[in-house]
Coordinates of C-alpha atoms in Angstrom, one line a residue:
X139 CA -49.7 21.3 92.6
X140 CA -49.9 25.1 92.9
X141 CA -52.3 26.4 95.5
X142 CA -52.3 23.4 97.7
X143 CA -51.3 23.6 101.4
X144 CA -47.7 22.5 101.8
X145 CA -46.2 21.1 105.0
X146 CA -48.4 20.8 108.0
X147 CA -52.1 20.9 107.8
X148 CA -54.0 19.0 110.4
X149 CA -53.7 20.6 113.8
X150 CA -50.4 22.4 113.1
X151 CA -50.7 26.1 113.8
X152 CA -48.7 29.0 112.4
X153 CA -48.4 28.1 108.7
X154 CA -50.4 30.3 106.3
X155 CA -51.1 29.2 102.8
X156 CA -53.6 29.9 100.0
X157 CA -55.7 27.0 99.1
X158 CA -57.1 26.3 95.7
X159 CA -60.8 26.5 95.0
X160 CA -62.6 23.3 95.9
X161 CA -65.7 21.9 94.2
X162 CA -69.1 21.7 95.8
X163 CA -70.2 18.6 97.5
X164 CA -73.1 16.7 96.0
X165 CA -74.6 13.9 98.1
X166 CA -77.3 11.4 97.2
X167 CA -78.4 8.7 99.7
X168 CA -79.2 5.5 97.8
X169 CA -82.8 4.6 98.3
X170 CA -83.5 7.6 100.4
X171 CA -84.1 10.1 97.7
X172 CA -82.6 12.9 99.7
X173 CA -79.8 15.1 98.3
X174 CA -78.0 18.1 99.4
X175 CA -75.4 20.4 98.1
X176 CA -73.5 23.1 99.9
X177 CA -70.7 25.6 99.7
X178 CA -68.0 26.3 102.2
X179 CA -68.8 26.4 105.9
X180 CA -66.0 28.5 107.4
X181 CA -67.0 27.8 111.0
X182 CA -66.8 24.0 110.5
X183 CA -64.2 22.2 112.5
X184 CA -63.2 18.5 112.7
X185 CA -63.0 17.3 116.2
X186 CA -63.6 13.5 116.0
X187 CA -59.9 12.9 115.7
X188 CA -59.5 14.1 119.3
X189 CA -62.4 12.0 120.5
X190 CA -62.3 8.4 121.4
X191 CA -62.4 5.1 119.5
X192 CA -66.0 4.4 118.5
X193 CA -67.2 0.9 117.7
X194 CA -64.2 -1.3 117.4
X195 CA -62.8 -4.3 119.3
X196 CA -59.6 -3.5 121.2
X197 CA -59.5 -6.8 123.2
X198 CA -56.5 -8.1 121.3
X199 CA -54.5 -4.9 121.6
X200 CA -52.4 -3.6 124.4
X201 CA -51.3 0.0 124.7
X202 CA -47.8 -1.3 125.5
X203 CA -47.5 -2.4 121.9
X204 CA -47.9 1.1 120.5
X205 CA -44.7 2.2 118.8
X206 CA -44.6 6.0 118.9
X207 CA -41.9 6.3 116.2
X208 CA -43.2 3.5 114.0
X209 CA -47.0 3.6 113.8
X210 CA -47.3 2.1 110.3
X211 CA -44.8 0.8 107.7
X212 CA -44.2 2.7 104.5
X213 CA -45.1 -0.5 102.6
X214 CA -48.6 -0.7 104.0
X215 CA -49.3 3.1 104.0
X216 CA -48.2 3.7 100.4
X217 CA -49.5 0.5 98.9
X218 CA -51.5 1.5 95.8
X219 CA -53.0 -2.0 95.3
X220 CA -54.1 -2.6 98.9
X221 CA -57.7 -3.1 98.0
X222 CA -59.8 -3.4 94.9
X223 CA -63.0 -1.4 94.5
X224 CA -65.1 -4.5 95.2
X225 CA -63.1 -5.2 98.3
X226 CA -63.6 -1.6 99.5
X227 CA -67.3 -1.9 98.9
X228 CA -67.6 -5.2 100.7
X229 CA -65.6 -3.8 103.7
X230 CA -67.9 -0.7 103.9
X231 CA -71.0 -2.8 103.7
X232 CA -69.7 -5.1 106.5
X233 CA -68.9 -2.2 108.8
X234 CA -72.4 -0.6 108.3
X235 CA -74.7 -3.6 107.6
X236 CA -77.9 -1.5 108.0
X237 CA -78.1 1.6 105.7
X238 CA -77.3 5.2 105.1
X239 CA -73.6 5.1 105.7
X240 CA -70.9 6.1 103.2
X241 CA -71.2 2.7 101.7
X242 CA -74.4 3.9 99.8
X243 CA -73.5 7.6 99.5
X244 CA -72.7 8.9 96.1
X245 CA -70.7 12.1 95.7
X246 CA -69.5 14.4 92.9
X247 CA -65.8 14.4 92.1
X248 CA -63.8 17.1 90.4
X249 CA -61.2 17.0 87.7
X250 CA -57.6 16.9 88.9
X251 CA -54.6 17.4 86.7
X252 CA -51.6 15.0 86.9
X253 CA -49.0 16.1 89.4
X254 CA -46.0 14.6 91.1
X255 CA -48.0 13.5 94.2
X256 CA -51.0 12.1 92.3
X257 CA -49.8 11.3 88.7
X258 CA -52.4 10.5 86.1
X259 CA -55.0 13.0 87.2
X260 CA -58.6 12.4 88.1
X261 CA -61.6 12.6 85.7
X262 CA -64.6 14.3 87.2
X263 CA -67.8 12.2 87.7
X264 CA -71.1 13.7 88.6
X265 CA -72.0 10.9 91.0
X266 CA -69.9 8.0 92.1
X267 CA -69.7 5.7 95.1
X268 CA -67.4 6.1 98.0
X269 CA -65.7 2.8 97.1
X270 CA -65.0 4.1 93.6
X271 CA -63.5 7.4 94.9
X272 CA -61.3 5.6 97.4
X273 CA -60.1 3.1 94.9
X274 CA -59.3 5.7 92.2
X275 CA -57.4 7.9 94.7
X276 CA -55.6 4.8 96.0
X277 CA -54.4 4.1 92.5
X278 CA -53.7 7.7 91.4
X279 CA -52.1 9.0 94.6
X280 CA -50.5 5.8 95.9
X281 CA -52.1 5.9 99.3
X282 CA -53.5 2.7 100.6
X283 CA -57.3 2.6 100.6
X284 CA -56.9 1.0 104.1
X285 CA -55.2 4.2 105.3
X286 CA -57.9 6.3 103.8
X287 CA -60.6 4.3 105.4
X288 CA -58.9 4.4 108.8
X289 CA -58.5 8.2 108.5
X290 CA -62.2 8.6 107.6
X291 CA -63.1 6.7 110.7
X292 CA -60.6 8.3 113.2
X293 CA -61.5 11.8 112.0
X294 CA -65.3 11.7 111.7
X295 CA -66.3 8.1 112.4
X296 CA -67.7 7.9 108.8
X297 CA -67.1 4.2 108.1
X298 CA -69.5 3.1 110.8
X299 CA -71.7 6.3 111.2
X300 CA -75.3 6.0 110.0
X301 CA -76.9 9.1 108.4
X302 CA -73.8 11.2 108.6
X303 CA -74.3 14.9 108.7
X304 CA -73.4 17.1 105.7
X305 CA -70.9 18.8 108.0
X306 CA -69.1 15.5 108.9
X307 CA -69.0 14.6 105.2
X308 CA -67.6 18.0 104.2
X309 CA -64.8 17.6 106.7
X310 CA -64.4 13.9 106.1
X311 CA -60.6 13.6 106.5
X312 CA -60.1 16.5 108.9
X313 CA -57.9 18.0 106.1
X314 CA -57.0 21.7 106.7
X315 CA -59.0 21.7 109.9
X316 CA -56.7 22.9 112.7
X317 CA -57.7 22.6 116.3
X318 CA -57.5 26.3 116.9
X319 CA -59.3 27.6 113.8
X320 CA -62.2 26.7 111.5
X321 CA -61.6 24.4 108.5
X322 CA -60.4 26.0 105.3
X323 CA -63.5 26.7 103.2
X324 CA -61.7 25.8 100.0
X325 CA -60.9 22.2 101.3
X326 CA -64.4 21.3 102.3
X327 CA -66.3 18.5 100.4
X328 CA -66.2 14.7 100.6
X329 CA -64.2 14.1 97.4
X330 CA -62.1 17.2 98.0
X331 CA -61.1 16.0 101.5
X332 CA -60.1 12.5 100.5
X333 CA -58.1 13.6 97.4
X334 CA -56.4 16.5 99.2
X335 CA -55.5 14.4 102.2
X336 CA -54.0 11.7 99.9
X337 CA -52.1 14.3 97.9
X338 CA -50.8 15.8 101.2
X339 CA -49.5 12.5 102.5
X340 CA -47.5 12.1 99.3
X341 CA -46.3 15.7 99.5
X342 CA -45.0 14.9 103.0
X343 CA -43.2 11.9 101.5
X344 CA -41.8 13.5 98.4
X345 CA -40.8 16.9 99.5
X346 CA -40.4 16.3 103.3
X347 CA -41.6 19.8 104.2
X348 CA -40.3 21.6 107.2
X349 CA -42.4 21.1 110.3
X350 CA -42.1 20.5 114.0
X351 CA -41.6 16.8 113.1
X352 CA -38.0 16.2 112.2
X353 CA -37.0 14.0 109.2
X354 CA -37.0 10.2 109.3
X355 CA -34.2 8.9 111.5
X356 CA -34.1 12.0 113.7
X357 CA -35.7 12.5 117.1
X358 CA -38.5 15.0 117.6
X359 CA -40.2 16.3 120.7
X360 CA -43.8 15.4 120.1
X361 CA -46.4 16.9 122.4
X362 CA -49.1 14.9 124.1
X363 CA -51.9 17.4 123.4
X364 CA -52.5 20.9 122.1
X365 CA -52.0 22.1 125.6
X366 CA -48.3 22.8 125.8
X367 CA -48.3 22.4 129.6
X368 CA -49.0 18.7 129.2
X369 CA -45.5 18.2 128.0
X370 CA -43.8 16.2 125.2
X371 CA -41.9 13.0 124.6
X372 CA -38.8 12.4 122.4
X373 CA -39.7 10.2 119.5
X374 CA -37.3 8.8 116.8
X375 CA -39.3 8.7 113.6
X376 CA -38.8 5.4 111.7
X377 CA -40.4 6.0 108.3
X378 CA -42.1 8.5 106.0
X379 CA -45.6 7.2 106.8
X380 CA -45.2 7.7 110.5
X381 CA -43.8 11.1 110.0
X382 CA -46.7 12.0 107.8
X383 CA -49.2 10.9 110.4
X384 CA -47.5 13.2 113.0
X385 CA -47.4 16.2 110.6
X386 CA -51.1 15.6 109.9
X387 CA -51.9 15.2 113.6
X388 CA -48.9 16.4 115.7
X389 CA -49.7 14.7 119.0
X390 CA -48.8 11.3 120.5
X391 CA -51.0 9.5 123.0
X392 CA -49.9 9.6 126.7
X393 CA -50.0 6.7 129.1
X394 CA -53.6 7.4 130.1
X395 CA -54.8 7.2 126.5
X396 CA -52.9 4.0 125.9
X397 CA -54.2 2.4 129.1
X398 CA -57.8 2.8 127.8
X399 CA -57.7 2.0 124.1
X400 CA -61.5 2.0 123.8
X401 CA -62.1 5.2 125.8
X402 CA -60.7 8.4 127.2
X403 CA -57.5 9.0 129.1
X404 CA -57.1 12.3 131.1
X405 CA -57.0 16.0 130.4
X406 CA -53.6 15.7 128.6
X407 CA -54.6 12.8 126.3
X408 CA -54.9 13.0 122.5
X409 CA -56.3 10.2 120.5
X410 CA -55.8 10.7 116.8
X411 CA -52.7 8.7 116.2
X412 CA -53.7 6.2 118.8
X413 CA -57.0 5.7 117.0
X414 CA -55.3 5.3 113.7
X415 CA -53.2 2.5 115.1
X416 CA -56.2 0.8 116.9
X417 CA -58.5 1.0 113.9
X418 CA -55.9 -0.4 111.5
X419 CA -54.9 -3.2 113.9
X420 CA -58.6 -4.2 114.4
X421 CA -59.5 -4.0 110.8
X422 CA -56.4 -5.1 108.9
X423 CA -53.9 -6.7 111.3
X424 CA -50.5 -5.3 112.3
X425 CA -49.7 -2.0 110.7
X426 CA -46.0 -2.8 110.9
X427 CA -45.9 -5.5 108.2
X428 CA -43.8 -5.6 105.1
X429 CA -44.8 -7.2 101.8
X430 CA -44.5 -10.7 103.3
X431 CA -46.6 -10.2 106.3
X432 CA -49.3 -8.4 104.3
X433 CA -49.4 -11.1 101.7
X434 CA -49.6 -13.8 104.4
X435 CA -52.4 -12.0 106.1
X436 CA -54.3 -11.8 102.8
X437 CA -53.8 -15.4 102.1
X438 CA -54.9 -16.4 105.6
X439 CA -58.1 -14.3 105.2
X440 CA -58.9 -15.8 101.8
X441 CA -58.5 -19.3 103.4
X442 CA -61.0 -18.6 106.0
X443 CA -58.8 -17.2 108.8
X444 CA -59.0 -19.0 112.2
X445 CA -62.2 -20.8 111.2
X446 CA -60.6 -22.1 108.0
X447 CA -58.5 -25.2 107.5
X448 CA -55.3 -23.6 108.9
X449 CA -56.8 -22.8 112.3
X450 CA -55.4 -20.3 114.7
X451 CA -52.0 -18.7 114.3
X452 CA -49.1 -20.2 116.4
X453 CA -46.5 -17.6 117.3
X454 CA -45.4 -14.7 115.1
X455 CA -44.4 -14.7 111.5
X456 CA -41.1 -12.8 111.9
X457 CA -41.8 -11.1 108.6
X458 CA -39.7 -8.0 108.7
X459 CA -40.1 -5.0 106.5
X460 CA -37.2 -6.0 104.4
X461 CA -37.7 -9.8 104.5
X462 CA -37.5 -11.6 101.1
X463 CA -39.1 -14.7 102.5
X464 CA -41.0 -15.7 105.7
X465 CA -43.4 -18.1 107.3
X466 CA -46.4 -18.0 109.5
X467 CA -47.3 -21.3 111.3
X468 CA -50.9 -22.2 112.2
X469 CA -52.5 -25.1 114.2
X470 CA -52.9 -27.1 111.0
X471 CA -50.3 -25.9 108.6
X472 CA -48.4 -22.8 107.5
X473 CA -48.3 -20.0 104.9
X474 CA -45.0 -19.5 103.2
X475 CA -44.1 -16.3 101.3
X476 CA -41.2 -15.1 99.2
X477 CA -40.7 -12.2 96.8
X478 CA -40.3 -14.6 93.9
X479 CA -43.2 -17.0 94.6
X480 CA -45.9 -15.1 96.5
X481 CA -47.8 -16.5 99.5
X482 CA -49.4 -19.9 99.6
X483 CA -50.8 -22.1 102.3
X484 CA -49.6 -25.7 102.9
X485 CA -51.9 -27.8 105.0
X486 CA -53.9 -31.0 105.2
X487 CA -52.2 -34.2 104.0
X488 CA -49.5 -32.2 102.2
X489 CA -48.1 -30.4 105.3
X490 CA -46.5 -33.4 107.1
X491 CA -44.5 -34.7 104.1
X492 CA -43.5 -31.1 103.2
X493 CA -42.0 -30.6 106.7
X494 CA -40.4 -34.1 106.5
X495 CA -38.8 -33.1 103.2
X496 CA -37.2 -30.0 104.9
X497 CA -39.9 -27.4 104.3
X498 CA -38.9 -24.3 102.4
X499 CA -35.2 -25.0 103.0
X500 CA -35.4 -28.6 101.7
X501 CA -35.4 -30.0 98.2
X502 CA -39.0 -28.9 97.6
X503 CA -38.3 -25.2 98.3
X504 CA -41.2 -22.7 98.6
X505 CA -44.7 -23.5 97.4
X506 CA -45.6 -21.9 94.0
X507 CA -49.3 -22.6 93.9
X508 CA -52.3 -23.7 95.9
X509 CA -53.2 -27.3 96.4
X510 CA -55.5 -28.8 93.8
X511 CA -57.7 -31.9 93.6
X512 CA -57.6 -34.2 90.6
X513 CA -60.3 -36.5 89.2
X514 CA -58.5 -39.5 87.7
X515 CA -60.6 -42.3 86.4
X516 CA -57.6 -44.5 85.5
X517 CA -55.7 -44.3 88.7
X518 CA -58.1 -43.0 91.3
X519 CA -58.7 -39.5 92.5
X520 CA -56.1 -37.5 94.3
X521 CA -54.4 -34.1 94.3
X522 CA -51.2 -32.2 94.9
X523 CA -49.3 -29.0 95.3
X524 CA -46.5 -27.5 93.3
X525 CA -43.3 -26.3 94.9
X526 CA -40.2 -24.7 93.4
X527 CA -38.3 -28.0 93.5
X528 CA -41.0 -30.5 92.9
X529 CA -44.6 -31.6 93.8
X530 CA -46.3 -33.4 96.6
X531 CA -49.0 -35.8 95.4
X532 CA -51.8 -37.1 97.5
X533 CA -54.0 -40.2 96.7
X534 CA -55.3 -43.2 98.5
X535 CA -51.8 -44.5 98.6
X536 CA -50.7 -41.5 100.7
X537 CA -48.9 -38.2 100.2
X538 CA -45.4 -38.3 98.7
X539 CA -43.0 -35.7 97.3
X540 CA -41.5 -36.1 93.8
X541 CA -38.5 -34.0 93.2
X542 CA -35.4 -33.4 91.0
X543 CA -34.7 -35.8 88.1
X544 CA -37.5 -38.2 89.2
X545 CA -40.0 -35.3 88.9
X546 CA -38.7 -34.5 85.4
X547 CA -39.0 -38.1 84.2
X548 CA -42.4 -38.4 85.9
X549 CA -43.6 -35.3 84.0
X550 CA -42.3 -36.8 80.7
X551 CA -44.3 -39.9 81.4
X552 CA -47.5 -37.9 81.8
X553 CA -47.3 -37.4 85.6
X554 CA -50.2 -38.8 87.6
X555 CA -52.4 -39.0 84.5
X556 CA -49.8 -41.2 82.7
X557 CA -48.9 -44.9 82.9
X558 CA -47.1 -44.4 86.2
X559 CA -50.2 -43.1 88.0
X560 CA -49.8 -41.8 91.6
X561 CA -46.6 -42.2 93.7
X562 CA -46.9 -45.0 96.3
X563 CA -43.7 -44.3 98.3
X564 CA -41.0 -41.8 99.1
X565 CA -37.8 -41.6 97.2
X566 CA -35.1 -44.0 98.4
X567 CA -31.4 -43.3 97.6
X568 CA -28.1 -45.2 97.6
X569 CA -25.5 -42.6 97.1
X570 CA -26.4 -40.4 94.2
X571 CA -28.8 -43.0 92.8
X572 CA -32.5 -43.0 93.8
X573 CA -35.6 -45.0 93.2
X574 CA -39.3 -44.1 93.7
X575 CA -42.3 -46.4 93.3
X576 CA -45.5 -45.5 91.5
X577 CA -48.8 -47.3 90.8
X578 CA -47.6 -48.3 87.4
X579 CA -43.9 -48.7 87.8
X580 CA -40.8 -47.2 89.2
X581 CA -38.4 -44.3 88.4
X582 CA -34.7 -44.7 88.8
X583 CA -32.4 -41.6 88.9
X584 CA -28.6 -41.7 89.0
X585 CA -27.8 -38.0 89.1
X586 CA -29.6 -34.7 89.7
X587 CA -30.6 -34.5 86.0
X588 CA -30.8 -38.1 84.7
X589 CA -33.6 -40.7 85.4
X590 CA -35.6 -43.4 83.6
X591 CA -38.8 -45.2 84.2
X592 CA -39.3 -48.9 84.7
X593 CA -42.8 -50.2 83.8
X594 CA -44.7 -53.4 84.1
X595 CA -42.7 -56.6 84.5
X596 CA -39.4 -54.7 84.4
X597 CA -40.0 -53.5 88.0
X598 CA -40.0 -56.9 89.6
X599 CA -37.2 -58.2 87.4
X600 CA -35.0 -55.2 88.4
X601 CA -35.7 -55.8 92.1
X602 CA -34.9 -59.5 91.7
X603 CA -31.6 -58.5 90.1
X604 CA -30.7 -56.5 93.2
X605 CA -32.0 -53.0 92.1
X606 CA -29.5 -50.2 92.4
X607 CA -27.0 -52.3 94.4
X608 CA -27.2 -55.3 92.0
X609 CA -25.2 -56.2 88.9
X610 CA -27.4 -54.1 86.6
X611 CA -26.9 -50.7 88.3
X612 CA -29.0 -47.9 86.9
X613 CA -30.8 -47.8 83.6
X614 CA -29.1 -46.0 80.7
X615 CA -32.1 -45.9 78.3
X616 CA -35.8 -46.3 77.9
X617 CA -37.6 -49.6 77.3
X618 CA -37.8 -50.6 73.7
X619 CA -40.2 -52.9 71.9
X620 CA -38.7 -55.6 69.5
X621 CA -40.5 -57.4 66.7
X622 CA -38.8 -60.8 66.3
X623 CA -40.3 -63.2 63.8
X624 CA -38.0 -66.0 64.7
X625 CA -38.4 -66.0 68.5
X626 CA -41.5 -64.0 69.1
X627 CA -41.9 -60.3 70.0
X628 CA -40.5 -58.8 73.2
X629 CA -38.5 -55.9 74.4
X630 CA -35.7 -54.7 76.6
X631 CA -34.1 -52.0 78.6
X632 CA -30.4 -51.2 78.9
X633 CA -28.6 -50.7 82.2
X634 CA -25.0 -49.9 83.2
X635 CA -24.2 -53.6 83.9
X636 CA -26.5 -55.4 81.5
X637 CA -30.0 -55.6 80.0
X638 CA -33.5 -56.6 81.1
X639 CA -35.3 -58.6 78.4
X640 CA -39.0 -59.1 78.3
X641 CA -40.8 -61.8 76.2
X642 CA -43.5 -64.4 76.4
X643 CA -41.1 -66.4 78.6
X644 CA -40.9 -63.6 81.2
X645 CA -38.6 -60.8 82.2
X646 CA -35.0 -61.7 82.9
X647 CA -31.7 -59.8 83.5
X648 CA -28.6 -60.7 81.4
X649 CA -25.3 -59.3 82.8
X650 CA -21.6 -59.9 83.3
X651 CA -19.7 -62.4 81.2
X652 CA -22.9 -64.0 79.9
X653 CA -24.1 -60.7 78.6
X654 CA -20.9 -60.4 76.6
X655 CA -21.3 -63.9 75.1
X656 CA -25.0 -63.3 74.4
X657 CA -24.2 -60.1 72.6
X658 CA -21.5 -61.8 70.6
X659 CA -24.0 -64.5 69.6
X660 CA -26.4 -61.8 68.2
X661 CA -28.4 -61.2 71.4
X662 CA -32.2 -61.7 71.2
X663 CA -31.9 -61.5 67.4
X664 CA -29.5 -64.4 67.2
X665 CA -30.0 -68.2 67.4
X666 CA -30.2 -68.1 71.2
X667 CA -33.4 -65.9 71.2
X668 CA -34.9 -64.6 74.4
X669 CA -33.7 -65.6 77.9
X670 CA -36.0 -68.0 79.6
X671 CA -34.6 -67.8 83.1
X672 CA -32.3 -65.8 85.4
X673 CA -28.7 -66.6 85.8
X674 CA -27.7 -69.2 88.4
X675 CA -24.2 -69.1 89.8
X676 CA -22.0 -71.6 91.7
X677 CA -18.9 -69.8 92.9
X678 CA -17.6 -67.8 89.9
X679 CA -19.4 -70.0 87.3
X680 CA -22.8 -68.8 86.1
X681 CA -25.3 -70.4 83.8
X682 CA -28.4 -68.9 82.0
X683 CA -30.9 -70.6 79.7
X684 CA -32.3 -69.1 76.5
X685 CA -34.8 -70.2 73.9
X686 CA -32.1 -71.6 71.7
X687 CA -29.6 -72.9 74.2
X688 CA -27.6 -72.2 77.4
X689 CA -24.6 -70.0 78.1
X690 CA -22.1 -70.6 80.9
X691 CA -19.6 -68.0 82.0

C-alpha cells in the first residue's frame, strides 16, 4: 500500500518515510454518554511497551523458558480464525468485568482498499465495537486477534485499563511511535493503529524489509535496551512472527527482566517482547504451538479445562509445529488430534477400552467425534464415541469397542438401535475369524471385510456346535425364513461346514456326512422335515433324528 511505513516502525530509529493520512478517532463510551474526537497529537509517545507487566499471573511461567529466537510460532501469530467476534467480546468482558474499558468503546473505522498485506479491504463504519474491529482485521489481514489483543495490552494496557485516555487510545498499538521521537501524527487513532500494525506485520512477513534484524534462520545482534552501552546478544531468528516482533520492538529482555516477570529488572532492561510472551502465555497458553497444540488447547478449554471431566494435564503434548498428529494426556483421559480428524477428548468409561484397544495406533485409530449419550427404550440407555476404525459403545453391560467387519455388519443390522442392541463383550478371535456378543445375538467375522449376524436361538445352537472351532465354522449367509406346509414353518443359516435349522422342535446343526445325505433327501423340504435333535456320534458313526426319520453316517 503506497504511503505506508515500510520496514521498521516501533522503536527503530533512522528510517524516514511518508505516512498516509489517517482518519480521525471517534470514541463513544457505552452507557457513559461521553464522546470525543481529535486530530493528530504530534507530541504523543507510546511508552507502556517499555513499562512492566500490569495485571496478569506469572506464577506458572519461568524466565528460563523464554526463547529469544522463537517467541511465537508463525501458525499462532498468522492465524486468521483464532477467535470469533463473540469470543473476542467475551474475552474483553472477562478481562475488564467492571466498565469503561475497550470492551464497551465504539470507534470509527475508515475505508481501506484491498492490498497484498490485507486483501479484501475494509468498509468504513461510523461506530463499531472493539471486538468487531479486531475480528474484521484478523480476517482481512491474517493476524491473529490474540496477537492484536496482546499487543494492545503490552503497549498501552488497554485490555484491562478502565477509562483509558484518548491519548492511550490514539496510540493503542504503539505503531509508528519510536522511543526517541513523537508518534507519527498520521498513524494516530484507535482503528488506524490496529489496522496499520496488522498491515505492518504482514509487510514484514511478505516483503522481509531490511532492518537490523536479519532474515529468518540467520543470527542477529539484538540489543537489550535503547541504551547501546547495555550491550546486545546474538539471537538466531526461528520464524517470521518472531522476526516481526523484533522489528516492531527491537530489544530483547536481559536476565534481570526475565528474573522478575511481573515487575522491573534493572537500568538495562526492556520489557516489550517479554511482556508479549508473558501476556500470551497467561491468556492463551504456550505461544509455540502448532495447529495440533492449539486445537488441543481449544478442545480442553471447551471441556472445562482442569475443572472439567479431563482434570489436570499430565506431562507435555509434544505437539510440534509440523506435527500431523499428537496427544495430550490428562488425569482422567486424553485429547487426540490429527490434521485429518481434528481434536477430540476421550475420557470417562470410554478411555480405558480405547487404551486397551491400542489407542490411536490400534484398530480404532483416532477419534472422529465427541462422545454422545443415547436414549434407547428397547435396549436401555447408553452412549458411544466414533473413531476412524470403529466405535466404542457404553451401556449397563459395559464399554466395548466394535471394529472392522463386525462394525460394518452391526451397522447394517441397525447398530445399537437394531435387533442386536448394545455389545456385551469384546471381540474374541481365533486366527482371522472373530466373534462378538450383543444383547440380541452375536456377530461372526471371518475376514477384515466379511461378517454375519447370529440372532435368537441360533446363538446357543452355534455355541453348542463348537462355534468357530466346531464343525460348522463361520457363517456364509444370513438367516432365512422358510414356509413349510408339510412340516411347519422354520428357518436356517448356512455355514462353511453345514447348516443351522430352526423350527418348532428347536435349533440344531446338521453337518458332515449327515448334511450330505439330508440335502440329497430334499433337506427340510423333503420327507425328513426339520431336525429334532443334534447329532450324536460313537467313534466315526453319527446319528441324527428328524421329523420324518433318522440319518446315520
